[in-house]
Coordinates of C-alpha atoms (C1' of nucleotides) in Angstrom, one line a residue:
Chain A
M1 CA 150.3 107.8 70.6
G2 CA 149.5 104.2 71.8
K3 CA 153.0 103.6 73.4
I4 CA 152.9 100.2 75.0
I5 CA 154.2 100.5 78.5
T6 CA 155.2 97.2 79.9
D7 CA 155.3 96.9 83.8
K8 CA 159.0 96.1 83.7
S9 CA 159.9 99.3 81.9
L10 CA 158.8 101.2 84.8
S11 CA 160.9 102.2 87.7
K12 CA 159.6 101.7 91.2
K13 CA 158.7 105.3 91.6
D14 CA 156.9 105.3 88.3
K15 CA 154.8 102.5 89.4
I16 CA 154.0 104.2 92.6
L17 CA 152.9 107.2 90.5
R18 CA 150.8 105.2 88.2
N19 CA 149.0 103.4 91.0
A20 CA 148.7 106.8 92.9
A21 CA 147.0 108.4 89.9
S22 CA 144.5 105.4 89.8
L23 CA 143.7 105.4 93.4
F24 CA 143.5 109.3 93.6
R25 CA 141.0 109.2 90.7
A26 CA 138.9 106.6 92.3
R27 CA 138.8 107.6 95.7
G28 CA 140.0 111.1 96.0
F29 CA 143.4 112.4 97.2
T30 CA 142.3 112.8 100.7
G31 CA 140.2 109.6 100.6
C32 CA 143.1 107.3 99.5
S33 CA 145.6 106.3 102.3
M34 CA 149.0 105.4 101.8
R35 CA 148.4 102.1 103.0
E36 CA 145.9 101.4 100.3
L37 CA 148.5 102.7 97.9
A38 CA 151.2 100.3 99.4
D39 CA 148.7 97.5 99.1
S40 CA 148.1 98.0 95.4
L41 CA 152.0 97.7 95.0
G42 CA 152.2 94.7 97.3
I43 CA 154.5 96.4 99.9
E44 CA 153.9 98.0 103.3
A45 CA 153.2 101.6 103.7
P46 CA 156.7 102.6 105.1
S47 CA 158.5 101.1 102.2
L48 CA 156.9 103.8 100.0
Y49 CA 159.0 106.3 101.7
N50 CA 162.1 104.9 100.2
H51 CA 161.1 106.1 96.9
I52 CA 159.0 109.1 97.7
G53 CA 159.1 112.1 100.0
S54 CA 155.4 112.6 100.9
K55 CA 151.8 112.0 99.8
G56 CA 151.7 115.5 98.7
E57 CA 154.7 115.0 96.5
L58 CA 152.9 112.3 94.6
L59 CA 150.1 114.7 93.7
Q60 CA 152.5 117.4 92.8
H61 CA 154.2 115.1 90.3
I62 CA 151.1 114.1 88.7
C63 CA 149.7 117.5 88.4
E64 CA 153.1 118.9 87.3
K65 CA 153.6 116.6 84.4
V66 CA 150.1 117.2 83.1
A67 CA 150.2 120.9 83.5
E68 CA 153.6 120.9 81.5
S69 CA 152.3 118.7 78.6
F70 CA 149.4 121.2 78.1
T71 CA 151.4 124.4 78.5
G72 CA 153.9 122.8 76.2
N73 CA 151.1 122.1 73.6
M74 CA 149.5 125.3 74.0
K75 CA 152.9 127.1 73.3
E76 CA 153.4 125.0 70.1
N77 CA 149.7 125.8 69.2
V78 CA 150.1 129.5 69.3
Q79 CA 153.0 129.5 67.2
Q80 CA 151.5 127.8 64.2
E81 CA 150.3 129.6 61.3
V82 CA 146.8 128.3 60.8
P83 CA 143.3 129.7 61.1
V84 CA 141.9 130.0 64.4
D85 CA 139.3 127.3 64.0
E86 CA 141.9 124.9 63.2
K87 CA 143.8 126.0 66.4
L88 CA 140.8 125.4 68.7
E89 CA 140.3 121.9 66.9
N90 CA 143.9 121.1 67.6
L91 CA 143.6 122.2 71.2
I92 CA 140.3 120.1 71.9
R93 CA 141.8 117.1 70.2
F94 CA 144.8 117.3 72.5
H95 CA 142.6 117.3 75.6
I96 CA 140.7 114.2 74.2
R97 CA 143.7 112.3 73.3
F98 CA 145.4 112.9 76.5
M99 CA 142.3 111.8 78.5
M100 CA 142.3 108.6 76.5
E101 CA 145.9 107.9 76.9
D102 CA 146.4 109.2 80.4
F103 CA 143.0 109.2 81.9
D104 CA 143.8 108.9 85.7
A105 CA 146.5 111.5 85.7
L106 CA 144.4 114.1 83.6
W107 CA 141.4 113.2 85.9
V108 CA 143.5 113.9 89.0
A109 CA 145.1 117.0 87.6
N110 CA 141.7 118.4 86.7
H111 CA 139.8 117.3 89.8
E112 CA 142.1 116.8 92.7
W113 CA 144.5 119.9 92.2
K114 CA 143.0 121.7 95.3
H115 CA 144.9 119.5 97.6
L116 CA 148.2 120.5 96.3
P117 CA 150.9 121.7 98.8
P118 CA 150.5 125.5 99.1
L119 CA 153.5 126.5 97.0
H120 CA 152.6 124.2 94.2
L121 CA 149.1 124.8 94.3
K122 CA 150.0 128.6 93.7
T123 CA 152.2 127.5 90.6
F124 CA 149.6 125.1 89.3
L125 CA 146.7 127.6 89.4
Q126 CA 149.0 130.2 87.6
Q127 CA 149.6 127.7 84.7
R128 CA 145.9 127.0 84.7
K129 CA 145.1 130.6 84.3
D130 CA 147.7 131.3 81.8
Y131 CA 146.2 128.4 79.8
E132 CA 142.8 129.7 80.0
N133 CA 143.9 133.2 79.0
N134 CA 145.6 132.0 75.9
F135 CA 142.8 129.9 75.0
T136 CA 140.4 133.1 75.6
T137 CA 142.8 135.2 73.3
L138 CA 142.4 132.6 70.5
V139 CA 138.6 132.9 70.9
K140 CA 138.9 136.7 70.7
Q141 CA 140.9 136.8 67.5
G142 CA 138.4 134.2 65.9
I143 CA 135.7 136.8 66.8
E144 CA 137.5 139.8 65.5
A145 CA 138.6 138.0 62.3
G146 CA 135.0 137.1 61.7
Q147 CA 135.3 133.4 61.8
L148 CA 133.6 133.0 65.2
K149 CA 130.3 134.1 66.3
N150 CA 130.0 137.2 68.5
L151 CA 129.7 135.4 71.9
D152 CA 131.4 136.3 75.1
A153 CA 135.1 134.8 74.8
S154 CA 135.4 134.0 78.6
V155 CA 132.1 131.9 78.3
V156 CA 133.1 130.0 75.1
T157 CA 136.5 129.1 76.8
L158 CA 135.1 127.9 79.9
T159 CA 132.3 126.0 78.2
I160 CA 134.8 124.3 75.9
L161 CA 137.1 123.5 78.9
S162 CA 134.3 122.4 81.0
A163 CA 133.3 120.0 78.4
V164 CA 136.5 118.4 77.8
R165 CA 137.8 118.1 81.4
G166 CA 134.8 116.2 82.4
L167 CA 134.7 113.8 79.8
E168 CA 134.5 110.2 81.1
F169 CA 133.4 108.1 78.1
W170 CA 136.5 106.0 77.8
Q171 CA 135.9 104.2 81.0
R172 CA 132.6 102.8 79.5
K173 CA 134.4 100.6 77.0
S174 CA 131.1 98.5 77.0
K175 CA 129.5 101.2 74.7
S176 CA 132.2 100.5 72.2
I177 CA 132.1 103.7 70.4
P178 CA 135.3 103.9 68.1
D179 CA 137.7 106.5 69.4
S180 CA 137.8 108.3 66.4
T181 CA 134.0 108.8 66.6
I182 CA 134.2 110.3 70.1
E183 CA 137.0 112.7 69.0
N184 CA 135.3 114.0 65.9
D185 CA 132.0 114.2 67.2
V186 CA 132.9 116.1 70.3
I187 CA 135.0 118.5 68.2
H188 CA 132.3 119.0 65.9
H189 CA 129.7 119.5 68.6
L190 CA 131.9 122.2 70.4
L191 CA 132.7 124.2 67.2
K192 CA 129.7 123.8 64.9
G193 CA 127.0 122.6 67.3
I194 CA 124.4 119.9 67.0
M195 CA 121.4 121.7 65.2
K196 CA 121.3 121.5 61.4
Chain B
M1 CA 114.0 132.2 91.2
G2 CA 116.0 134.4 93.3
K3 CA 114.4 133.5 96.6
I4 CA 115.8 135.5 99.4
I5 CA 116.6 132.9 102.2
T6 CA 117.3 134.9 105.5
D7 CA 119.5 133.2 108.2
K8 CA 116.8 133.1 110.7
S9 CA 114.3 131.2 108.4
L10 CA 116.7 128.3 108.4
S11 CA 116.2 125.4 110.9
K12 CA 119.5 124.3 112.7
K13 CA 119.6 121.2 110.5
D14 CA 119.3 123.4 107.4
K15 CA 122.1 125.5 108.4
I16 CA 124.2 122.4 109.0
L17 CA 123.4 121.3 105.4
R18 CA 124.0 124.6 103.9
N19 CA 127.5 124.7 105.6
A20 CA 128.4 121.1 104.8
A21 CA 127.4 121.7 101.1
S22 CA 129.8 124.7 101.2
L23 CA 132.7 122.8 102.8
F24 CA 132.1 119.6 101.0
R25 CA 132.6 121.7 97.8
A26 CA 135.6 123.6 99.0
R27 CA 137.6 120.8 100.8
G28 CA 135.7 117.6 99.5
F29 CA 133.7 115.2 101.6
T30 CA 136.8 113.3 102.9
G31 CA 138.8 116.3 103.3
C32 CA 136.3 118.1 105.5
S33 CA 136.1 117.2 109.1
M34 CA 133.0 117.3 111.2
R35 CA 135.0 119.6 113.5
E36 CA 135.5 122.0 110.8
L37 CA 131.8 121.8 110.1
A38 CA 130.9 122.4 113.8
D39 CA 133.6 125.5 113.8
S40 CA 131.6 126.8 110.9
L41 CA 128.4 126.9 113.0
G42 CA 130.1 128.2 116.2
I43 CA 129.5 124.8 118.1
E44 CA 131.5 121.7 119.2
A45 CA 131.4 118.6 116.9
P46 CA 129.4 116.3 119.3
S47 CA 126.6 118.9 119.2
L48 CA 126.1 118.3 115.5
Y49 CA 124.7 114.8 116.3
N50 CA 121.8 116.1 118.1
H51 CA 120.6 117.3 114.6
I52 CA 121.9 114.9 112.3
G53 CA 122.9 111.0 112.4
S54 CA 126.3 111.0 110.5
K55 CA 128.4 112.7 108.0
G56 CA 127.4 110.4 105.3
E57 CA 123.7 111.3 106.0
L58 CA 124.6 114.9 105.2
L59 CA 126.0 113.9 101.8
Q60 CA 123.0 111.7 101.2
H61 CA 120.7 114.5 101.9
I62 CA 122.5 117.1 99.7
C63 CA 122.7 114.6 96.7
E64 CA 119.0 113.4 97.3
K65 CA 117.6 116.6 97.0
V66 CA 119.7 117.6 93.8
A67 CA 119.0 114.3 92.3
E68 CA 115.3 114.6 92.8
S69 CA 115.2 118.2 91.3
F70 CA 116.8 117.1 88.0
T71 CA 114.7 113.9 87.7
G72 CA 111.6 116.0 88.5
N73 CA 112.5 118.5 85.9
M74 CA 113.3 115.8 83.3
K75 CA 109.9 114.2 83.9
E76 CA 108.1 117.6 83.4
N77 CA 110.3 118.1 80.3
V78 CA 109.6 114.8 78.2
Q79 CA 105.8 115.6 78.7
Q80 CA 105.8 118.9 77.2
E81 CA 104.9 119.0 73.4
V82 CA 107.5 121.1 72.0
P83 CA 110.4 120.4 69.4
V84 CA 113.4 118.5 70.6
D85 CA 115.6 121.5 70.5
E86 CA 113.7 123.4 72.6
K87 CA 113.5 120.6 75.1
L88 CA 117.3 120.4 75.2
E89 CA 117.4 124.3 75.7
N90 CA 115.2 124.0 78.5
L91 CA 117.2 121.1 80.0
I92 CA 120.5 122.9 79.6
R93 CA 118.9 126.1 81.0
F94 CA 117.7 124.4 84.1
H95 CA 121.3 122.9 84.9
I96 CA 122.7 126.4 84.5
R97 CA 120.1 128.3 86.7
F98 CA 120.3 125.5 89.2
M99 CA 124.2 126.2 89.3
M100 CA 123.6 129.8 89.8
E101 CA 121.1 129.4 92.7
D102 CA 122.6 126.4 94.6
F103 CA 126.2 126.0 93.4
D104 CA 127.6 124.3 96.4
A105 CA 124.9 121.7 96.5
L106 CA 125.1 120.9 92.8
W107 CA 128.7 120.8 92.8
V108 CA 129.0 118.4 95.7
A109 CA 126.2 116.2 93.8
N110 CA 128.3 116.2 90.7
H111 CA 131.8 115.6 92.2
E112 CA 131.6 114.0 95.6
W113 CA 128.7 111.5 95.0
K114 CA 131.2 108.6 95.0
H115 CA 131.5 109.0 98.6
L116 CA 127.8 108.1 99.3
P117 CA 127.0 105.4 101.6
P118 CA 126.7 102.2 99.4
L119 CA 122.8 101.9 99.5
H120 CA 122.3 105.5 98.5
L121 CA 125.2 105.4 96.1
K122 CA 123.3 102.8 94.3
T123 CA 120.1 104.6 94.0
F124 CA 121.8 107.8 93.1
L125 CA 123.7 106.2 90.2
Q126 CA 120.6 104.7 88.9
Q127 CA 118.8 108.1 88.9
R128 CA 121.9 109.4 87.1
K129 CA 121.8 106.8 84.6
D130 CA 118.0 107.1 84.1
Y131 CA 118.6 110.7 83.4
E132 CA 121.1 110.4 81.1
N133 CA 119.3 107.7 79.1
N134 CA 116.4 110.2 78.9
F135 CA 118.8 112.7 77.5
T136 CA 120.0 110.4 75.1
T137 CA 116.6 109.3 74.0
L138 CA 115.7 113.0 73.3
V139 CA 118.8 113.3 71.2
K140 CA 118.2 110.4 69.0
Q141 CA 114.6 111.9 68.5
G142 CA 116.1 115.0 67.3
I143 CA 118.3 113.1 64.9
E144 CA 115.5 110.9 63.6
A145 CA 113.3 113.9 63.1
G146 CA 116.0 115.6 61.1
Q147 CA 116.5 118.5 63.6
L148 CA 119.8 117.5 64.9
K149 CA 122.9 116.2 63.0
N150 CA 123.7 112.7 62.8
L151 CA 126.2 112.5 65.5
D152 CA 126.6 109.7 68.2
A153 CA 123.6 110.5 70.6
S154 CA 125.6 109.3 73.6
V155 CA 128.6 111.5 72.8
V156 CA 126.5 114.4 72.4
T157 CA 124.6 113.6 75.8
L158 CA 127.9 113.2 77.6
T159 CA 129.5 116.4 75.9
I160 CA 126.5 118.5 77.0
L161 CA 126.4 117.2 80.5
S162 CA 130.0 117.4 81.0
A163 CA 130.0 121.0 80.0
V164 CA 127.2 121.9 82.2
R165 CA 128.3 120.0 85.2
G166 CA 131.9 121.7 85.2
L167 CA 130.9 125.2 85.0
E168 CA 132.2 127.4 87.5
F169 CA 131.7 130.9 86.2
W170 CA 129.5 132.3 89.0
Q171 CA 132.2 132.0 91.5
R172 CA 134.3 134.6 89.6
K173 CA 131.9 137.4 90.2
S174 CA 134.8 139.8 89.3
K175 CA 134.5 139.1 85.5
S176 CA 130.9 140.5 85.9
I177 CA 129.4 139.0 83.0
P178 CA 125.6 139.2 83.3
D179 CA 123.8 135.9 84.0
S180 CA 121.8 136.3 81.0
T181 CA 124.9 136.4 78.9
I182 CA 126.4 133.2 80.3
E183 CA 122.8 131.3 80.0
N184 CA 122.5 132.4 76.6
D185 CA 125.8 131.9 75.2
V186 CA 126.2 128.4 76.6
I187 CA 123.0 127.3 75.3
H188 CA 123.8 128.8 71.9
H189 CA 127.2 127.1 71.9
L190 CA 126.1 123.8 72.9
L191 CA 123.3 123.8 70.5
K192 CA 124.3 125.7 67.5
G193 CA 128.3 126.1 68.0
I194 CA 130.7 129.0 67.8
M195 CA 131.6 129.0 64.2
K196 CA 129.9 131.1 61.5
Chain C
dC1 C1' 162.3 95.9 102.0
dC2 C1' 160.3 94.9 106.9
dT3 C1' 158.6 95.7 112.1
dA4 C1' 157.5 98.6 115.6
dC5 C1' 155.7 102.6 116.8
dC6 C1' 155.0 108.0 117.0
dG7 C1' 151.6 112.1 117.7
dA8 C1' 147.7 113.9 115.4
dT9 C1' 143.3 113.5 113.9
dC10 C1' 139.2 111.3 112.5
dG11 C1' 133.9 110.1 113.2
dG12 C1' 131.2 109.2 116.8
dT13 C1' 129.3 108.0 121.8
dA14 C1' 128.3 108.6 126.9
dG15 C1' 126.4 111.3 130.0
dG16 C1' 124.7 115.4 131.9
Chain D
dC1 C1' 124.4 122.7 124.0
dC2 C1' 129.0 121.0 126.6
dT3 C1' 133.1 118.0 128.4
dA4 C1' 135.3 113.9 128.3
dC5 C1' 136.6 110.2 125.9
dC6 C1' 136.6 106.3 122.7
dG7 C1' 138.9 102.8 119.0
dA8 C1' 140.3 103.4 114.5
dT9 C1' 143.3 105.4 111.1
dC10 C1' 146.0 108.9 109.3
dG11 C1' 150.8 110.2 107.5
dG12 C1' 155.3 109.4 108.5
dT13 C1' 159.8 108.2 111.3
dA14 C1' 163.4 105.1 113.7
dG15 C1' 166.2 101.5 113.1
dG16 C1' 167.8 97.6 111.0

DNA sequence: CCTACCGATCGGTAGG
DNA sequence: CCTACCGATCGGTAGG
């Protein structure tokens, strides 16, 4: 949490990846050119290719890293022996904290994955599907155990994932809502609702 | 609801707009070329320009139509004399039904608006901001009236809008969840939560 | 890390 | 509605 990443501690490739995530988020994968990316680093476009193989490879690295984090967290989560509602809370909290710490990369993985090279697209979609299935299984367990209401488990899963994937508060620092308020209110909302 | 639109009843321009919405959604605004769009209509790219002015104009038309629908619905909503929770329910229901009936256009307006030409971008963002502010005002009223829990109104607004904007169930017809289940479960979830 | 440059494709126009 | 074509820009390579 809250690691301080100094510019100097990053390799050139890491700097390229960081700026790529930022630009792909701001302008879209197809809307951002390699020349823009090079400009953001103060070099010429052809120089990028001393560090990377292709534009698609950049997207692939960004999406892979995110997907592996979420897959790993899900794996840990299902092994824990805690009630389902606590598991769901932990999963939602992970989404929110990831968004706060690595917004660009997560946004790109959530919104630009369709531009992945075919083979990696297939892998990514499989991981995403597995993640969603694991999530839905948890919801079903909660319903069967009587902790959760009898709603459609797929619909519940996609409502929660849709909500956390689209969150963009943290950009608007101007509103100055404390991180803890965002985290706790979103979790409360998605688990217990907003009506008294 | 559920108007049947026959291909013959559409003008050429409407057909172009319909296919543009579909392609912009599937491949992104910048990722879809005018030649692809022309192909989808069985004509050559230059022929498109007998019916439209530019690629950006297509995006503008799609986003404008969606924005006006939501702005109009909000205006009607605030005038109604019903409790706040009913107003919120009606707003959420409108999002879901719009998504079911005009998925491509709504998806494009929600996800590709950043590629709008500068002037229209400004207008669009203002409408979006106004919509969000109206939504937040309703939530605040609900909290003050004691109907809603004391959560941060901005966070509640953005959680709900994030959830409804990202919904993509309807593509997966394979799951065969009835429309009414989706609608009712999402609304129940976002208002009353999933925990017993 | 650069300059020079490639073929492909882009949005769009001219002219019929 | 078409063919022919424009300048600009794309991702990427050659060579140093």
